[in-house]
Coordinates of C-alpha atoms in Angstrom, one line a residue:
M1 CA -75.2 49.3 20.8
N2 CA -77.6 49.8 23.8
F3 CA -74.9 48.4 26.1
I4 CA -72.5 51.2 25.1
K5 CA -75.2 53.9 25.6
N6 CA -76.1 52.5 29.0
F7 CA -72.5 52.3 30.0
V8 CA -71.8 55.9 29.1
R9 CA -75.0 57.1 30.9
E10 CA -74.4 55.0 34.0
E11 CA -73.2 57.1 37.0
D12 CA -72.7 54.3 39.6
G13 CA -69.2 54.5 41.1
V14 CA -68.5 58.0 39.8
T15 CA -68.4 59.4 43.3
A16 CA -65.9 56.8 44.4
V17 CA -63.7 57.7 41.5
E18 CA -63.9 61.4 42.3
Y19 CA -63.0 60.7 46.0
G20 CA -60.1 58.5 44.8
L21 CA -58.8 61.4 42.6
I22 CA -59.1 63.9 45.4
A23 CA -57.3 61.6 47.8
S24 CA -54.5 61.0 45.4
M25 CA -54.1 64.8 44.8
I26 CA -54.0 65.4 48.6
A27 CA -51.4 62.6 48.9
V28 CA -49.2 64.2 46.2
A29 CA -49.4 67.6 48.0
I30 CA -48.5 66.0 51.3
I31 CA -45.5 64.2 49.8
A32 CA -44.3 67.3 48.1
G33 CA -44.6 69.4 51.2
A34 CA -42.9 66.8 53.4
S35 CA -40.1 66.7 50.8
L36 CA -39.6 70.4 50.9
V37 CA -39.6 70.5 54.7
G38 CA -37.1 67.6 54.8
I39 CA -34.7 69.5 52.5
S40 CA -35.0 72.7 54.7
L41 CA -34.4 70.7 57.8
N42 CA -31.4 69.0 56.3
T43 CA -29.9 72.4 55.4
L44 CA -30.6 73.7 58.8
F45 CA -29.0 70.8 60.6
T46 CA -26.0 70.9 58.3
N47 CA -25.5 74.6 59.1
I48 CA -25.8 73.9 62.8
G49 CA -23.3 71.0 62.5
N50 CA -20.8 73.2 60.6
C51 CA -21.2 75.9 63.3
L52 CA -20.5 73.5 66.1
S53 CA -17.5 71.9 64.4
T54 CA -15.8 75.0 63.2
A55 CA -16.9 77.5 65.8
N56 CA -17.8 79.8 63.0
C57 CA -21.4 80.5 63.7
A58 CA -21.6 83.9 61.8
A59 CA -21.7 82.0 58.5
A60 CA -24.5 79.8 59.7
A61 CA -26.7 82.7 60.7

């Protein structure tokens, strides 16, 4: 029983776990942001390609 009480009270390694959680949240935010930027760039370059191939640039603007 003392082992369980000591295990619950022990704080060694807690900081490392917190840093790991923060790093994982930052990584998720970076991946989500990069994905959104990639989608926007894909749309932009698709519009530019359509403008150049059809010479109808008013629709792309």
